Amino acid sequence: MRTRPSQQEAHVPEATGGTPPRTLAEALRAQGDESLAALLRARPDLLNPVPGDLSQLATRAATRASVVRALERLDRFTLQTAEALAVAPEPAPYGTLRALLTGDDGNEQVEAALPAAVRTLRERALLWGGDDRLRLVRTARELLAPSATHPSPTGLGPTVAEATSGMSPGRLQEILAAAGLPSTHDPVSAVAALTALFTDRTRMAALLDTAPTEALAVLDRLVWGPPYGEVTANPAPPVRWLRDRGLLLPATARTVVLPREAALHLRAGRAHRTPEPVASAVRPRGAGGAGSDVRPYSPQVVDSAAAGQAYTALATIEELAKDWNEGGPGVLRAGGLSVRDLKRTATALEVNEPVAAFWVELAFAAGLVASDGEADERYAPTPAYDAWLELPAAERWACLATAWLTATRTSGLVGSQDSKGRTLSALGPDLDRSQAPEVRRRVLDLLVTLPEGTAPDPESLLARLRWERPLRGASAAGRSDDLRARIASWTLNEAEMLGLTGRGALATHTRALLGAGAAGAGSAETPPGSSATGTTDATNATDSATATSTVPAATAAAAAASAEAGTSAVELSAAARRAARALAPYLPDPLDHVLLQADLTAVAPGPLLRPLAELLSVAAEVESKGGATVYRFTPASVRRALDAGQSASDLHDFLKAHSRTPVPQPLAYLIDDVARKHGHLRVGAASAYVRCDDEAVLDEILADKRSQGLRLRRLAPTVLAAQADPAALLDGLRTMGFAPAAESAEGDVMITRAHAYRTPPRSAPAPVPDGPPVPDATLLGAAVRAIRAGDRAATVIRKPTAGEAVPAPATASPATGRGQGRAGDGVRLPEPGPGDVTGTGAGTGAGTGAGTHGGRLPRTNSAETLATVQAAALTGSAVWIGYVNADGAASQRVIAPVRVEGGFVTAYDHTADEIRTYPLHRITGVAELADDPA
C-alpha cells in the first residue's frame, strides 16, 4: 500500500535519553516545538531570516549582538545567576551554582527562586546542559567573566591558574613554601596545590589566622571588588605577607589582584554581596515615613481629578493648534523647533518650556501637527486635526493617550545634549528612544498593583524597574540617572498632565485603556513575558501599545506599535472605546450659553459649544482660565469681530441668543460705538492710501505727530497717500485710536477672517521599534516547521552511493555542533573539493532548503537520478537530493516523490513542508535514505 506524501517522514537520528547534549545545537534538537517557539518569541532577532536548521539557529543564538540583547532582557536575579555561572568552573553542577548564590549560610529565598532562573536561561538558549553539567553559551561567558579590562559585576578577579599564567616555576615554589605547602615537580601541580589550599575552608582559615591585622584589612578592601590594587616597588609588610603566600598575585608590574578562590573564601562562598531573588514591591506614597498619611483617595476623587486634567489636555492641544493656525514656527535646518520658538509657544500656552515641549511632541505623535514640506518650511496643524476636532471629547482624549503610550519620541530629552554635544530640540530628529513605550506601559502596569486611589512612592517604583531591567555592570550601584529611570520619572509627570492619573493614582478609564494586550503584557505583578517566578521576557520591550485612534494618521502609528507588541488593532480599538466610555461621564458637557456682566466681561461656566467658543475668541479677549473662563470685550476685540465679517446687529443677536443674562447696556454701547466708526476710514494700495468722506478726520490725522512715520500727504480733500504698505498703515491708524477698514481695488470692504493654514496630509511618526517585532503564533509555527524540516534534511541518514567512502567522524564545534558530520549520521559528508557545488547555507523558511553546511551535494548521472526517483515514487519512500535553483543557489532536500513525468518530479518536500515540482535537470544527484535501525 502506498503511503501518502504528507505522512512520509525522513529517518532522522534520535538522541538516546541517557546521552547528554554535547553542543547547544544538540540541546535545541532535543527540545519540543513549544520550547523552540518560546525561544523565538523571547529572542525575535533569531528569526531574521528564518534559520535553515537548528545548527544555524544555535550559531545565531551565540552571536555577540544577540547574546548582549538577551542578557539585557533578564531581570536582576536571573542576571546574577548568569554572572555566578560565568565565574564557576565549566561545566558547573547545579550544586556549585547554588553554593555561589547562597553561600555557606544558605538562603531559602535564593534556593526557591534559582530553579526558575536556570529554566529561564535555558529557555533563552543562554544556558544548556543537564543539571550536572551546566554550561553558559561561550559568548555570554566571555561577556560576564572577569578580566583585567572588564571587571565582573560580581567583583571577583581571575582564578589562581589565570593569575599565575606566565609566572616562573621558581616563584611558584616560593609561594608554596611560604604558604606551608610541600614543593612540587612542575608548575601545573603547584597551581593545583595552591588552588586546593584556597578552596579548603579549614586550611584557608588556619592560614588567615596567622595573617597580620593590617593584611586582613587589605583583604577587606579588595574582597567585594574591585579585586585589583596598586603596589610600590617596595610594598608595605602587610602587602608583602599577602603577596608571598599567593593571596595577592601580580597582574602587572605595579598591580596585584586577589585570586577568585581566596575572595570566595572571604565572602563565605557568595558570588554576590546581596543576591536579589525577589523583586521589591511598589510602596504607596509616604509609606514608612514618620507620621505619614497613606490613606488612599476615593475612586471618585481620582477619576474627577484625572478627568479635569484630561479636559485641560484637550484644551491645551486646541490652544496650540490655534496658535499655529496661520502657519506656525519655522523648521530648523537640522529639523525641530528653535529655542526662541519654543519659548514663544510656552508663553502662548502659559506653561514652562519643558511642559510646552511635551504638548508639542504629543500633538506631533498623534499626527495633529507636522511640517508643511514647503521651501520655507513651517509647522502647522494637519488635516487630521480637523477630523480630530469633530470627535467627542472622550474619543479625542483616547487618541492622545494612545499616541503617548505608543510613541518612542521622548520630550523629556529636549534641551539636553547628545553624544556629540548638540542640543536636542523639540520636534527634532534625535528624540526617539525605543525603550520609552515599554517603560511607560510598565509604569502604568505597576500602578495597577496598588490599591485604588493610591499614588506610588517614586523611589520604590524606580527600584522595581531597575530590578526588572538592570543595567548590566552598573546595576549594583543603584544609579537613578540612567535613561530608563528618567523615562519612568517623566512618565509619572506626563500621565498626570494627560489625565491618566489623578492625584498620582491610576484612574478608572486608564485601567480600561490598559486592558488591551494584557495577554502579551502579562500581569501587573509580573513583568511582561515573565514566568510566575519573576523572570522577565524579551517581549516586554515592545509590548506597550494599548489603544488606537479614530484619526487615520494616528491610527497608522498605533497599528504599527500594536503589531510590534503582538496586539491586534481590533483589541486596541476596543480598549480605546472602553476608556472613552469610562471617561465620558466625568467630562463636562459643552454649554450653549455665557453670563454677560456689566463690566464688559462674559463668564463661561464650563466648556462651550464650538461655534460659541470660536466667536467669543474673536470678539473678546480671554482674561482668565480655570473652572470658568472669563472673556473681556474691548474696542479692539469688537473691531476684530467686525473685521472678520460680523456686523453690529449680528453681534447683538448672537449675544442675546447665547446669554442667560440680558445684554448689559455698556456692552451694547461699545458694539454700536465701534461699529459706527468702523470702516469710516478706508485704506487701499497706492503704495497705500486713506479715504474718508469727513475732511475733518483727515485733518486730525495729519495734525497728529504719531502719523509722521507713515509719511502721509494729501492728494484730495478726502484722500491721503502714504509711503507705507497697507498693513503698516492699518496698524498705525489703529494705534492712533481710529478704526480703519481695508478695501479692495473695487472699493469694497475686505473681510479679514483668520486663515486656517493646513499642511498636506501627513502620517503620524511611526514608533522606532526596540529590535525586531514579536512574532505572532502563525509565524512562529511556520518558522518552527521550517527549521525542523531543514534540520531533518541536514541530518538525514542516507545510504552511500557507489564508490563513496565513509570518512572518519568529524569533531563538532562545542558552540554550534557544526563540523563535517553529526552524531548518528549514516554517511559523513567530506569537505567540498574544487568544482563541488555547495549551498548558501541560508534558509528563509518554507521554500528554501537547508544549506549543505560544508558538505558535498549528492552526485549521480541523469539515468541514475531518474531511476532512483521513479523507484521512490513507486515505493512511496523518501530520498535525499541536491538541488540548484534558477539563481544558482544550491541546497539539499528530503523529498517523497509522488509523480515523475515530462522531465519533472512532483514530490512532498519535507524541507519546505509542502508539495513541490522540481525539474530533473536541476537535481545534481539523489541518494536513498538509510533504513531505520529500529
Coordinates of N, CA and C in Angstrom, one line a residue, residues 763-921:
S763 N 1.2 61.6 7.8 CA 1.1 60.4 8.8 C 1.8 60.7 10.1
A764 N 1.2 60.2 11.1 CA 1.9 60.3 12.4 C 3.2 59.6 12.4
P765 N 4.2 60.1 13.1 CA 5.5 59.4 13.1 C 5.4 58.0 13.6
A766 N 6.0 57.1 12.9 CA 6.0 55.7 13.3 C 7.0 55.5 14.4
P767 N 6.6 54.7 15.5 CA 7.5 54.5 16.6 C 8.7 53.7 16.1
V768 N 9.9 54.0 16.7 CA 11.1 53.3 16.3 C 11.1 52.0 17.2
P769 N 11.1 50.8 16.6 CA 11.0 49.6 17.4 C 12.2 49.3 18.1
D770 N 12.1 48.6 19.2 CA 13.2 48.2 20.0 C 13.6 46.8 19.6
G771 N 14.2 46.7 18.4 CA 14.6 45.4 17.9 C 13.4 44.9 17.0
P772 N 13.6 43.6 16.5 CA 12.6 43.0 15.6 C 11.2 42.9 16.4
P773 N 10.1 42.9 15.6 CA 8.8 42.8 16.2 C 8.6 41.4 16.8
V774 N 7.8 41.3 17.8 CA 7.5 40.0 18.4 C 6.6 39.2 17.4
P775 N 7.0 38.0 17.0 CA 6.3 37.2 16.0 C 5.0 36.7 16.6
D776 N 4.0 36.6 15.7 CA 2.7 36.1 16.2 C 2.8 34.5 16.1
A777 N 1.7 33.9 16.5 CA 1.6 32.4 16.6 C 1.8 31.8 15.2
T778 N 1.2 32.4 14.2 CA 1.2 31.8 12.9 C 2.7 31.8 12.4
L779 N 3.4 32.9 12.5 CA 4.8 33.0 12.1 C 5.6 32.0 12.9
L780 N 5.4 32.0 14.2 CA 6.2 31.0 15.0 C 6.0 29.6 14.6
G781 N 4.8 29.2 14.3 CA 4.5 27.8 13.9 C 5.2 27.5 12.6
A782 N 5.1 28.5 11.6 CA 5.7 28.2 10.3 C 7.2 28.2 10.4
A783 N 7.8 29.1 11.3 CA 9.2 29.1 11.4 C 9.7 27.8 12.1
V784 N 9.0 27.3 13.1 CA 9.5 26.0 13.7 C 9.4 24.9 12.8
R785 N 8.3 24.8 12.0 CA 8.2 23.7 11.0 C 9.4 23.8 10.0
A786 N 9.7 25.0 9.5 CA 10.7 25.2 8.5 C 12.1 24.8 9.1
I787 N 12.3 25.2 10.4 CA 13.6 24.8 11.0 C 13.7 23.3 11.2
R788 N 12.6 22.7 11.6 CA 12.6 21.2 11.8 C 12.9 20.5 10.5
A789 N 12.2 21.0 9.5 CA 12.3 20.3 8.2 C 13.7 20.5 7.7
G790 N 14.3 21.7 7.8 CA 15.7 21.9 7.3 C 16.7 21.1 8.1
D791 N 16.4 20.9 9.4 CA 17.3 20.1 10.2 C 17.2 18.6 9.9
R792 N 16.0 18.2 9.5 CA 15.9 16.8 9.0 C 16.7 16.6 7.8
A793 N 16.6 17.6 6.9 CA 17.4 17.4 5.6 C 18.9 17.5 5.9
A794 N 19.3 18.2 6.9 CA 20.7 18.4 7.1 C 21.3 17.2 7.9
T795 N 20.5 16.5 8.6 CA 21.0 15.4 9.5 C 20.5 14.1 9.0
V796 N 20.0 14.0 7.8 CA 19.4 12.8 7.4 C 20.4 11.7 7.2
I797 N 20.1 10.4 7.5 CA 21.0 9.3 7.3 C 20.7 8.7 5.9
R798 N 21.7 8.6 5.0 CA 21.5 8.1 3.7 C 22.4 7.0 3.4
K799 N 22.1 6.2 2.4 CA 22.9 5.1 2.0 C 24.1 5.7 1.2
P800 N 25.3 5.1 1.3 CA 26.4 5.6 0.5 C 26.2 5.1 -1.0
T801 N 26.5 6.0 -1.9 CA 26.4 5.7 -3.3 C 27.7 4.9 -3.7
A802 N 27.6 4.4 -4.9 CA 28.7 3.5 -5.4 C 30.0 4.3 -5.4
G803 N 31.0 3.7 -4.8 CA 32.4 4.3 -4.8 C 32.6 5.3 -3.8
E804 N 31.6 5.6 -2.9 CA 31.7 6.6 -1.9 C 32.3 6.0 -0.6
A805 N 33.3 6.7 -0.1 CA 34.0 6.2 1.1 C 33.3 6.9 2.3
V806 N 33.4 6.2 3.4 CA 32.8 6.7 4.7 C 34.0 7.3 5.5
P807 N 34.2 8.6 5.5 CA 35.3 9.1 6.3 C 35.1 9.0 7.8
A808 N 36.2 9.3 8.5 CA 36.1 9.3 9.9 C 35.2 10.4 10.4
P809 N 34.6 10.1 11.6 CA 33.7 11.2 12.2 C 34.5 12.5 12.4
A810 N 33.7 13.5 12.2 CA 34.3 14.9 12.4 C 34.0 15.4 13.8
T811 N 34.8 16.2 14.3 CA 34.6 16.8 15.6 C 33.7 18.0 15.5
A812 N 32.6 18.0 16.2 CA 31.7 19.2 16.1 C 32.1 20.3 17.0
S813 N 31.7 21.5 16.6 CA 32.1 22.7 17.4 C 31.3 22.7 18.6
P814 N 31.9 23.0 19.8 CA 31.2 23.0 21.0 C 30.1 24.0 21.1
A815 N 30.2 25.1 20.4 CA 29.2 26.1 20.5 C 28.0 25.8 19.6
T816 N 28.2 25.2 18.4 CA 27.1 25.1 17.5 C 26.9 23.7 17.0
G817 N 27.8 22.8 17.2 CA 27.6 21.5 16.7 C 28.0 21.3 15.2
R818 N 28.6 22.3 14.6 CA 29.0 22.2 13.2 C 30.3 21.5 13.0
G819 N 30.4 20.8 12.0 CA 31.6 20.1 11.6 C 31.3 19.3 10.3
Q820 N 32.2 18.4 10.0 CA 32.0 17.6 8.8 C 30.8 16.7 8.9
G821 N 30.4 16.3 10.1 CA 29.3 15.4 10.3 C 28.7 15.6 11.6
R822 N 27.6 14.8 11.9 CA 26.9 14.9 13.1 C 26.7 13.5 13.7
A823 N 26.6 13.5 15.0 CA 26.4 12.2 15.7 C 25.2 11.5 15.1
G824 N 25.4 10.3 14.7 CA 24.3 9.5 14.2 C 24.1 9.5 12.7
D825 N 24.9 10.3 12.0 CA 24.8 10.3 10.5 C 25.3 9.0 10.0
G826 N 24.6 8.5 9.0 CA 25.0 7.2 8.3 C 26.2 7.4 7.5
V827 N 26.3 8.6 6.8 CA 27.5 8.9 6.0 C 27.9 10.3 6.3
R828 N 29.2 10.5 6.7 CA 29.7 11.8 6.9 C 30.1 12.4 5.6
L829 N 29.7 13.7 5.4 CA 29.9 14.3 4.1 C 31.3 14.9 4.1
P830 N 32.2 14.6 3.1 CA 33.5 15.1 3.1 C 33.5 16.6 2.7
E831 N 34.6 17.3 3.0 CA 34.7 18.7 2.7 C 34.6 18.8 1.1
P832 N 34.0 19.9 0.7 CA 33.8 20.1 -0.8 C 35.2 20.3 -1.4
G833 N 35.4 19.7 -2.6 CA 36.6 19.8 -3.3 C 36.4 20.8 -4.4
P834 N 37.4 21.1 -5.2 CA 37.3 22.0 -6.3 C 36.2 21.6 -7.3
G835 N 35.4 22.5 -7.7 CA 34.3 22.2 -8.6 C 33.0 21.7 -8.0
D836 N 33.1 21.4 -6.6 CA 31.8 21.0 -6.0 C 30.9 22.1 -5.9
V837 N 29.6 21.8 -6.0 CA 28.5 22.8 -5.9 C 28.1 22.8 -4.4
T838 N 28.3 23.9 -3.7 CA 27.9 23.9 -2.3 C 26.7 24.9 -2.2
G839 N 25.9 24.7 -1.1 CA 24.8 25.6 -0.9 C 25.2 26.9 -0.2
T840 N 24.2 27.7 -0.1 CA 24.4 29.0 0.5 C 24.4 28.9 2.0
G841 N 23.8 27.9 2.5 CA 23.7 27.7 3.9 C 22.7 28.6 4.6
A842 N 21.9 29.2 3.9 CA 20.9 30.1 4.5 C 19.6 29.7 4.1
G843 N 18.7 29.6 5.0 CA 17.3 29.2 4.7 C 16.4 30.4 5.1
T844 N 15.3 30.5 4.4 CA 14.4 31.6 4.7 C 13.0 31.1 5.0
G845 N 12.9 29.9 5.4 CA 11.6 29.4 5.8 C 11.1 28.4 4.7
A846 N 9.8 28.3 4.6 CA 9.2 27.4 3.6 C 9.6 27.9 2.2
G847 N 10.1 26.9 1.5 CA 10.5 27.2 0.1 C 12.0 27.3 0.0
T848 N 12.8 27.3 1.0 CA 14.2 27.3 1.0 C 14.8 26.2 1.7
G849 N 15.6 25.4 1.1 CA 16.2 24.3 1.8 C 17.3 24.6 2.7
A850 N 17.7 23.7 3.5 CA 18.8 23.9 4.4 C 20.1 23.9 3.5
G851 N 21.1 24.6 4.0 CA 22.4 24.7 3.3 C 23.1 23.4 3.4
T852 N 24.1 23.2 2.7 CA 24.9 22.0 2.7 C 25.8 21.9 3.9
H853 N 26.0 23.0 4.6 CA 26.9 23.0 5.8 C 28.3 22.5 5.5
G854 N 28.8 22.9 4.4 CA 30.2 22.5 4.1 C 30.2 21.1 3.5
G855 N 29.1 20.4 3.3 CA 29.1 19.0 2.7 C 28.9 19.1 1.2
R856 N 29.2 18.0 0.6 CA 29.1 17.9 -0.8 C 27.7 17.4 -1.2
L857 N 27.1 18.1 -2.2 CA 25.8 17.7 -2.7 C 25.9 16.3 -3.4
P858 N 24.8 15.5 -3.3 CA 24.9 14.2 -3.9 C 25.1 14.3 -5.4
R859 N 25.9 13.4 -6.0 CA 26.2 13.5 -7.4 C 25.9 12.1 -8.1
T860 N 24.9 12.1 -9.0 CA 24.6 11.0 -9.8 C 24.3 11.4 -11.2
N861 N 24.5 10.5 -12.2 CA 24.2 10.9 -13.5 C 22.7 10.9 -13.8
S862 N 22.3 11.4 -14.9 CA 20.9 11.6 -15.2 C 20.1 10.3 -15.1
A863 N 20.7 9.2 -15.7 CA 20.0 7.9 -15.6 C 19.8 7.4 -14.2
E864 N 20.8 7.5 -13.4 CA 20.7 7.1 -12.0 C 19.6 7.9 -11.3
T865 N 19.7 9.2 -11.5 CA 18.7 10.1 -10.8 C 17.3 9.8 -11.2
L866 N 17.0 9.6 -12.5 CA 15.7 9.2 -12.9 C 15.2 7.9 -12.4
A867 N 16.1 6.9 -12.4 CA 15.7 5.6 -11.9 C 15.4 5.6 -10.4
T868 N 16.3 6.3 -9.6 CA 16.1 6.3 -8.2 C 14.8 7.1 -7.8
V869 N 14.5 8.2 -8.5 CA 13.3 8.9 -8.2 C 12.1 8.2 -8.6
Q870 N 12.1 7.5 -9.7 CA 11.0 6.7 -10.1 C 10.7 5.5 -9.2
A871 N 11.8 4.9 -8.7 CA 11.6 3.8 -7.7 C 11.0 4.3 -6.4
A872 N 11.5 5.5 -6.0 CA 10.9 6.1 -4.8 C 9.5 6.4 -4.9
A873 N 9.1 6.9 -6.1 CA 7.6 7.2 -6.4 C 6.8 5.9 -6.3
L874 N 7.3 4.8 -6.8 CA 6.6 3.6 -6.8 C 6.5 3.0 -5.4
T875 N 7.5 3.1 -4.6 CA 7.5 2.5 -3.2 C 7.0 3.5 -2.2
G876 N 6.9 4.8 -2.5 CA 6.4 5.8 -1.5 C 7.5 6.1 -0.5
S877 N 8.7 6.0 -0.8 CA 9.8 6.3 0.1 C 10.4 7.6 -0.1
A878 N 11.1 8.1 0.8 CA 11.7 9.5 0.7 C 13.2 9.3 0.3
V879 N 13.7 10.3 -0.4 CA 15.1 10.3 -0.9 C 15.7 11.6 -0.6
W880 N 17.0 11.6 -0.6 CA 17.8 12.8 -0.4 C 18.3 13.4 -1.7
I881 N 18.1 14.6 -2.0 CA 18.5 15.2 -3.3 C 19.4 16.4 -3.1
G882 N 20.2 16.7 -4.1 CA 20.8 18.0 -4.2 C 20.2 18.8 -5.3
Y883 N 19.9 20.1 -5.0 CA 19.1 20.8 -6.0 C 19.7 22.2 -6.1
V884 N 19.8 22.7 -7.4 CA 20.3 24.1 -7.7 C 19.1 24.8 -8.3
N885 N 18.7 26.0 -7.7 CA 17.6 26.7 -8.3 C 18.0 27.6 -9.4
A886 N 17.1 28.4 -9.9 CA 17.4 29.2 -11.1 C 18.4 30.3 -10.8
D887 N 18.6 30.7 -9.6 CA 19.6 31.7 -9.2 C 20.9 31.1 -9.0
G888 N 21.1 29.8 -9.1 CA 22.4 29.1 -8.8 C 22.6 28.8 -7.4
A889 N 21.6 29.0 -6.5 CA 21.8 28.6 -5.1 C 21.5 27.1 -4.9
A890 N 22.5 26.5 -4.3 CA 22.4 25.0 -4.1 C 21.9 24.7 -2.7
S891 N 21.1 23.6 -2.6 CA 20.6 23.2 -1.3 C 20.4 21.7 -1.3
Q892 N 20.2 21.1 -0.2 CA 19.9 19.7 -0.1 C 18.6 19.5 0.6
R893 N 17.8 18.6 0.1 CA 16.4 18.4 0.5 C 16.1 16.9 0.6
V894 N 15.1 16.7 1.5 CA 14.5 15.4 1.6 C 13.1 15.4 1.0
I895 N 12.9 14.7 -0.1 CA 11.6 14.7 -0.7 C 11.0 13.3 -0.8
A896 N 9.7 13.2 -1.0 CA 9.0 12.0 -1.2 C 8.3 12.1 -2.5
P897 N 8.9 11.5 -3.6 CA 8.3 11.7 -4.9 C 6.9 11.1 -5.0
V898 N 6.0 11.8 -5.8 CA 4.7 11.3 -6.0 C 4.5 10.9 -7.5
R899 N 5.0 11.8 -8.4 CA 4.8 11.6 -9.8 C 6.1 12.0 -10.5
V900 N 6.5 11.3 -11.5 CA 7.6 11.6 -12.4 C 7.2 11.6 -13.8
E901 N 7.2 12.7 -14.5 CA 6.8 12.7 -15.9 C 7.2 14.1 -16.5
G902 N 7.4 14.0 -17.8 CA 7.7 15.2 -18.6 C 9.0 15.9 -18.1
G903 N 9.9 15.2 -17.5 CA 11.2 15.9 -17.1 C 11.0 16.6 -15.7
F904 N 9.9 16.4 -15.0 CA 9.7 17.0 -13.7 C 9.3 15.9 -12.7
V905 N 9.6 16.2 -11.5 CA 9.2 15.3 -10.4 C 8.4 16.1 -9.4
T906 N 7.2 15.6 -9.2 CA 6.3 16.2 -8.2 C 6.5 15.4 -6.9
A907 N 6.8 16.1 -5.8 CA 7.1 15.4 -4.5 C 6.7 16.3 -3.3
Y908 N 6.5 15.6 -2.2 CA 6.3 16.3 -1.0 C 7.7 16.6 -0.4
D909 N 8.0 17.9 -0.2 CA 9.3 18.4 0.2 C 9.2 18.5 1.7
H910 N 10.0 17.6 2.4 CA 10.0 17.7 3.9 C 10.7 19.0 4.4
T911 N 11.6 19.5 3.6 CA 12.3 20.7 4.0 C 11.3 21.9 4.0
A912 N 10.5 22.1 2.9 CA 9.6 23.2 2.8 C 8.2 22.9 3.3
D913 N 8.0 21.6 3.7 CA 6.7 21.2 4.2 C 5.5 21.4 3.3
E914 N 5.7 21.1 2.0 CA 4.7 21.3 1.0 C 5.0 20.5 -0.2
I915 N 3.9 20.4 -1.1 CA 4.1 19.7 -2.4 C 4.8 20.6 -3.3
R916 N 5.8 20.1 -4.0 CA 6.5 21.0 -5.0 C 6.9 20.2 -6.2
T917 N 7.2 20.9 -7.3 CA 7.6 20.3 -8.6 C 9.0 20.7 -8.9
Y918 N 9.9 19.8 -9.2 CA 11.3 20.1 -9.4 C 11.7 19.6 -10.9
P919 N 12.4 20.5 -11.6 CA 12.9 20.0 -12.9 C 14.0 19.0 -12.7
L920 N 14.0 17.9 -13.4 CA 15.0 16.9 -13.2 C 16.4 17.3 -13.5
H921 N 16.5 18.2 -14.5 CA 17.9 18.7 -14.9 C 18.5 19.6 -13.8

